Amino acid sequence: MRTSSAPRIHFPALCDRVARARAFGVASWSNHMTRRFVPFAAAAAAVLLLAGGCSDDVVCPEGVQDGVVPHISAHVMQGSDGRAEWTHAEVVCSADPLPSILIAFVNGRELSGVGTSGDLALVRFFDQDVIVWQPGSVCSLEVTSDYGYATAAAAVPEAPLVSAPAALTIGDTLRLHWPAATGADYYRVMGTFTDSPVSADRGDRETLAFLTTTRDTAAAFTTDSIASPGEFVGVVEAVAGPFPQGGTEGNISGDGWGFFTLRYSDAGSAFTVALSDPRAPRGD
C-alpha cells in the first residue's frame, strides 16, 4: 500500500474532475435509494482512488504525481424492507484519460452493466434481487483497468438498532441513538422528508433532509426550517473502513489507492418520524 510518506499535492483541473465524479457517485447513490424501498437495509462498499492529484482532505500516495493512479468510487448496497430483497453494486472510474478497459468484480461477481457520466467517468454496475453479504462475512473488490489492478477486502459490520421518537412537532429536535454495532468504525445517517400535500392537485414532495457520518452512537437534527407537517424516513448504516476526514490514509493495495468501506443495516436500523405543525387548527 502506497500511503504514508507521500506529500499533499494539487492539480486543480484534475481535482475538479475528481470532485465532479465524486458528486456524480453521491447523486447516483441517493437517486438509487430513493427509487428503492424505504425503510431499507443496506450494505455498501466504497473505494476512492485519486488520479493525478489530491485535495487537502486526503494523504496522497506515492506515484499520484506521475498520473498513473485512477480515481475509482465503488459501492455495494443491499436492502430489505421485510417484503423484498435486493443488491446494487456500482463502480465509477474517473481518470485523465479515461481507461479503455474497466473490469470490476465484487466477491467474484462481475459488474457487467455499463454506463457513463459524460466525459467524467466510466461506470460498471449490477442489480440482483438477492442479499449477498451478511455481517461478519468478508467482502472483496477487484478492479482492473489500463492503469493496473487494485484490490481491497473488509468484513461486513453488524447492523445498528436505532431508537427514534414516533412523532415530533415543528421546532423540535429529531434525536436518534443506537448501541455500538460490532465491527463498525463509524456510522452513516440518512433521512428524507416528505411533506403532506396542501391541496388535492399537489402530491407529496420528498427531499433529502440530512446525510452525515459520525463516530458517535447518536445524531440530532433540527426541524426549525421545515414549513409544513410531514414525515421523516431514514436509516443509520454501520460502516467498516477508514473514516472520511483530513489526513486519513487509504486501505487499497495494488495499482491504485483509496478507501474501501462496507456499510450495512437492516429493518431495525430504519426510522420513521411523523412531524406535525403545532400552529395548525384542530377539528372539534
Coordinates of C-alpha atoms in Angstrom, one line a residue:
M1 CA 0.0 0.0 0.0
R2 CA 1.5 3.3 -1.0
T3 CA 0.3 5.8 1.6
S4 CA 2.4 7.1 4.4
S5 CA 5.3 9.1 3.0
A6 CA 3.7 10.9 0.1
P7 CA 3.2 14.7 0.2
R8 CA -0.1 16.5 -0.4
I9 CA -0.1 17.9 -4.0
H10 CA -2.6 19.9 -6.0
F11 CA -3.6 19.6 -9.7
P12 CA -6.7 21.9 -9.9
A13 CA -8.1 20.8 -13.3
L14 CA -7.9 17.1 -12.4
C15 CA -9.0 17.6 -8.9
D16 CA -12.1 19.3 -10.3
R17 CA -12.8 16.3 -12.4
V18 CA -12.4 14.0 -9.4
A19 CA -14.7 16.3 -7.3
R20 CA -17.4 16.2 -10.1
A21 CA -17.0 12.4 -10.3
R22 CA -17.5 12.2 -6.5
A23 CA -20.6 14.3 -6.8
F24 CA -21.9 12.0 -9.5
G25 CA -21.4 9.0 -7.3
V26 CA -23.2 10.6 -4.4
A27 CA -26.1 11.7 -6.6
S28 CA -26.3 8.2 -8.2
W29 CA -26.4 6.6 -4.7
S30 CA -29.1 9.0 -3.5
N31 CA -31.3 8.6 -6.6
H32 CA -31.0 4.8 -6.4
M33 CA -32.0 4.7 -2.8
T34 CA -35.0 7.0 -3.5
R35 CA -36.2 4.6 -6.1
R36 CA -35.8 1.5 -3.9
F37 CA -37.6 0.5 -0.7
V38 CA -37.8 2.7 2.5
P39 CA -37.3 1.7 5.2
F40 CA -34.5 -0.4 3.9
A41 CA -31.4 -2.5 4.9
A42 CA -28.2 -1.6 3.2
A43 CA -24.6 -2.8 2.9
A44 CA -22.2 -0.7 0.9
A45 CA -18.6 -0.7 -0.1
A46 CA -16.8 2.4 -1.3
V47 CA -13.3 2.9 -2.9
L48 CA -11.6 6.2 -3.6
L49 CA -8.5 6.2 -5.9
L50 CA -7.2 9.6 -6.9
A51 CA -5.7 10.2 -10.3
G52 CA -3.0 12.8 -10.8
G53 CA -3.7 14.9 -7.7
C54 CA -5.3 15.1 -4.3
S55 CA -7.1 17.7 -2.2
D56 CA -6.4 18.8 1.3
D57 CA -8.7 16.2 2.9
V58 CA -6.6 13.2 1.9
V59 CA -3.0 11.9 2.0
C60 CA -1.7 11.3 -1.5
P61 CA 0.1 8.1 -2.2
E62 CA 3.4 7.8 -4.0
G63 CA 3.0 7.8 -7.8
V64 CA 0.0 10.0 -7.9
Q65 CA 2.0 12.9 -9.2
D66 CA 3.0 10.7 -12.1
G67 CA -0.6 10.4 -13.2
V68 CA -0.7 6.6 -13.0
V69 CA -3.4 6.1 -10.5
P70 CA -7.1 6.3 -11.4
H71 CA -9.9 7.6 -9.2
I72 CA -12.4 4.9 -8.5
S73 CA -15.5 5.2 -6.4
A74 CA -17.3 1.9 -5.8
H75 CA -20.2 0.9 -3.6
V76 CA -22.3 -2.1 -2.9
M77 CA -25.8 -1.6 -1.4
Q78 CA -28.0 -4.4 0.0
G79 CA -31.6 -3.7 1.0
S80 CA -34.5 -5.5 2.7
D81 CA -37.8 -4.0 3.9
G82 CA -39.3 -7.3 5.0
R83 CA -41.1 -7.6 1.7
A84 CA -38.3 -7.7 -0.9
E85 CA -34.5 -8.0 -1.0
W86 CA -32.0 -6.5 -3.4
T87 CA -28.3 -5.8 -4.1
H88 CA -26.9 -3.0 -6.1
A89 CA -23.2 -2.7 -6.9
E90 CA -21.5 0.1 -8.8
V91 CA -18.0 1.2 -9.7
V92 CA -17.3 4.7 -11.0
C93 CA -13.9 5.3 -12.6
S94 CA -12.5 8.8 -13.4
A95 CA -9.1 9.3 -14.9
D96 CA -7.4 11.5 -17.5
P97 CA -7.5 10.0 -20.0
L98 CA -10.4 7.6 -19.2
P99 CA -9.4 4.0 -19.4
S100 CA -10.4 1.9 -22.4
I101 CA -10.7 -1.1 -20.2
L102 CA -12.6 -1.3 -16.9
I103 CA -13.4 -4.7 -15.3
A104 CA -14.8 -4.9 -11.8
F105 CA -15.7 -7.8 -9.5
V106 CA -17.2 -7.8 -6.0
N107 CA -16.8 -11.2 -4.3
G108 CA -16.3 -12.9 -7.6
R109 CA -19.4 -11.3 -9.2
E110 CA -18.7 -9.3 -12.3
L111 CA -20.3 -5.9 -12.6
S112 CA -21.4 -6.3 -16.2
G113 CA -23.7 -3.3 -16.6
V114 CA -22.2 -0.4 -18.5
G115 CA -22.8 3.3 -18.1
T116 CA -21.0 6.7 -18.3
S117 CA -21.1 10.1 -16.8
G118 CA -20.3 12.2 -19.9
D119 CA -16.6 12.8 -20.0
L120 CA -16.2 12.4 -16.3
A121 CA -16.3 8.7 -15.6
L122 CA -16.9 5.2 -16.7
V123 CA -19.5 3.1 -14.7
R124 CA -19.9 -0.6 -14.1
F125 CA -22.8 -2.0 -12.1
F126 CA -25.2 -4.9 -11.4
D127 CA -28.6 -5.3 -9.8
Q128 CA -29.9 -8.5 -8.3
D129 CA -32.9 -9.5 -6.2
V130 CA -30.9 -11.1 -3.5
I131 CA -28.8 -10.2 -0.4
V132 CA -25.3 -11.4 -0.9
W133 CA -23.3 -10.4 2.2
Q134 CA -24.1 -11.0 5.8
P135 CA -22.5 -9.4 9.0
G136 CA -19.1 -10.9 9.6
S137 CA -18.5 -12.1 6.0
V138 CA -15.6 -10.7 4.1
C139 CA -16.3 -8.6 1.1
S140 CA -13.6 -8.2 -1.6
L141 CA -13.2 -5.8 -4.5
E142 CA -11.1 -6.3 -7.7
V143 CA -10.8 -3.6 -10.3
T144 CA -8.7 -3.9 -13.5
S145 CA -8.2 -1.1 -15.9
D146 CA -5.5 0.2 -18.3
Y147 CA -3.8 1.7 -15.2
G148 CA -3.4 -1.7 -13.5
Y149 CA -5.0 -3.9 -10.8
A150 CA -6.3 -2.8 -7.4
T151 CA -7.8 -4.9 -4.6
A152 CA -9.3 -4.5 -1.1
A153 CA -11.2 -6.5 1.4
A154 CA -13.1 -5.9 4.7
A155 CA -15.6 -7.6 6.9
V156 CA -19.3 -6.6 7.0
P157 CA -20.3 -4.9 10.3
E158 CA -23.4 -5.7 12.3
A159 CA -26.4 -3.5 11.8
P160 CA -27.2 -0.8 14.3
L161 CA -30.5 -0.9 16.2
V162 CA -31.9 2.6 16.1
S163 CA -34.2 4.3 18.6
A164 CA -36.2 7.3 17.4
P165 CA -39.3 9.2 18.6
A166 CA -42.6 8.3 16.9
A167 CA -43.7 11.9 16.4
L168 CA -42.4 15.5 16.8
T169 CA -43.8 19.0 16.2
I170 CA -42.1 21.6 14.0
G171 CA -39.3 23.2 16.0
D172 CA -38.4 20.1 18.0
T173 CA -35.1 18.4 17.5
L174 CA -35.0 14.9 16.0
R175 CA -32.7 12.8 18.1
L176 CA -31.5 9.3 17.1
H177 CA -29.4 6.9 19.1
W178 CA -28.2 3.3 18.9
P179 CA -25.8 0.9 20.7
A180 CA -22.4 0.4 19.1
A181 CA -22.5 -2.1 16.3
T182 CA -19.9 -4.9 16.2
G183 CA -17.3 -4.2 13.5
A184 CA -18.4 -0.6 12.8
D185 CA -15.8 2.1 12.6
Y186 CA -18.4 4.8 12.2
Y187 CA -22.0 5.4 11.0
R188 CA -23.7 7.0 8.1
V189 CA -27.1 8.6 8.8
M190 CA -29.5 9.4 6.0
G191 CA -33.1 10.8 6.2
T192 CA -35.7 12.1 3.7
F193 CA -38.6 14.3 4.5
T194 CA -42.0 14.1 2.7
D195 CA -44.3 16.9 3.3
S196 CA -48.1 16.5 3.5
P197 CA -50.0 17.7 0.4
V198 CA -51.7 21.1 0.9
S199 CA -54.2 20.5 -1.9
A200 CA -55.7 17.6 -3.8
D201 CA -53.9 18.6 -7.1
R202 CA -50.4 18.6 -5.5
G203 CA -48.9 15.4 -4.3
D204 CA -46.3 14.7 -1.6
R205 CA -42.8 16.2 -2.1
E206 CA -39.8 14.1 -0.9
T207 CA -36.4 15.8 -0.3
L208 CA -33.1 14.6 1.2
A209 CA -33.3 16.1 4.8
F210 CA -29.9 15.0 6.1
L211 CA -26.9 12.8 5.1
T212 CA -23.9 12.7 7.5
T213 CA -21.2 10.5 9.0
T214 CA -20.3 10.2 12.7
R215 CA -18.3 8.1 15.1
D216 CA -20.8 8.8 17.8
T217 CA -23.8 6.5 18.5
A218 CA -26.2 9.4 18.4
A219 CA -27.3 12.1 16.0
A220 CA -29.6 15.1 16.2
F221 CA -31.3 17.3 13.5
T222 CA -33.3 20.5 13.9
T223 CA -36.7 20.9 12.3
D224 CA -37.0 24.7 12.6
S225 CA -36.6 25.3 8.9
I226 CA -39.4 23.0 7.9
A227 CA -42.6 24.9 6.9
S228 CA -45.2 22.1 6.8
P229 CA -46.1 18.9 8.5
G230 CA -44.9 15.6 7.0
E231 CA -42.8 12.6 7.8
F232 CA -39.1 11.7 8.2
V233 CA -38.0 8.3 6.9
G234 CA -34.3 7.2 7.1
V235 CA -31.7 4.7 8.1
V236 CA -28.5 4.5 10.1
E237 CA -25.8 2.3 8.5
A238 CA -22.8 0.8 10.3
V239 CA -19.6 1.4 8.3
A240 CA -16.4 -0.6 8.5
G241 CA -13.4 1.2 7.0
P242 CA -11.4 4.5 7.2
F243 CA -13.3 7.5 8.5
P244 CA -13.6 10.3 5.8
Q245 CA -11.6 13.1 7.3
G246 CA -8.4 15.1 6.7
G247 CA -5.2 13.0 6.8
T248 CA -6.9 9.6 6.6
E249 CA -4.8 7.1 4.7
G250 CA -6.2 4.7 2.2
N251 CA -6.6 1.0 2.6
I252 CA -6.2 -0.1 -1.1
S253 CA -3.4 -2.3 -2.3
G254 CA -2.0 -2.8 -5.8
D255 CA -2.1 -0.3 -8.7
G256 CA -4.4 2.1 -7.0
W257 CA -5.0 4.0 -3.8
G258 CA -8.1 4.9 -1.8
F259 CA -10.8 3.9 0.6
F260 CA -12.7 0.6 0.8
T261 CA -15.6 0.7 3.2
L262 CA -18.6 -1.6 3.9
R263 CA -22.0 -0.3 5.0
Y264 CA -24.7 -2.5 6.5
S265 CA -28.1 -2.0 8.1
D266 CA -31.4 -3.9 8.5
A267 CA -35.0 -3.2 9.2
G268 CA -34.1 -2.3 12.8
S269 CA -31.8 0.4 11.5
A270 CA -34.6 2.3 9.9
F271 CA -36.7 5.0 11.4
T272 CA -40.0 6.8 10.6
V273 CA -41.0 10.0 12.5
A274 CA -44.2 12.0 11.9
L275 CA -43.8 15.8 12.1
S276 CA -46.9 17.9 12.9
D277 CA -47.5 21.7 12.9
P278 CA -48.5 22.9 16.4
R279 CA -50.0 26.0 14.7
A280 CA -52.4 24.0 12.6
P281 CA -56.1 24.4 13.6
R282 CA -57.6 21.3 15.2
G283 CA -61.0 20.0 14.5
D284 CA -63.7 19.6 17.2

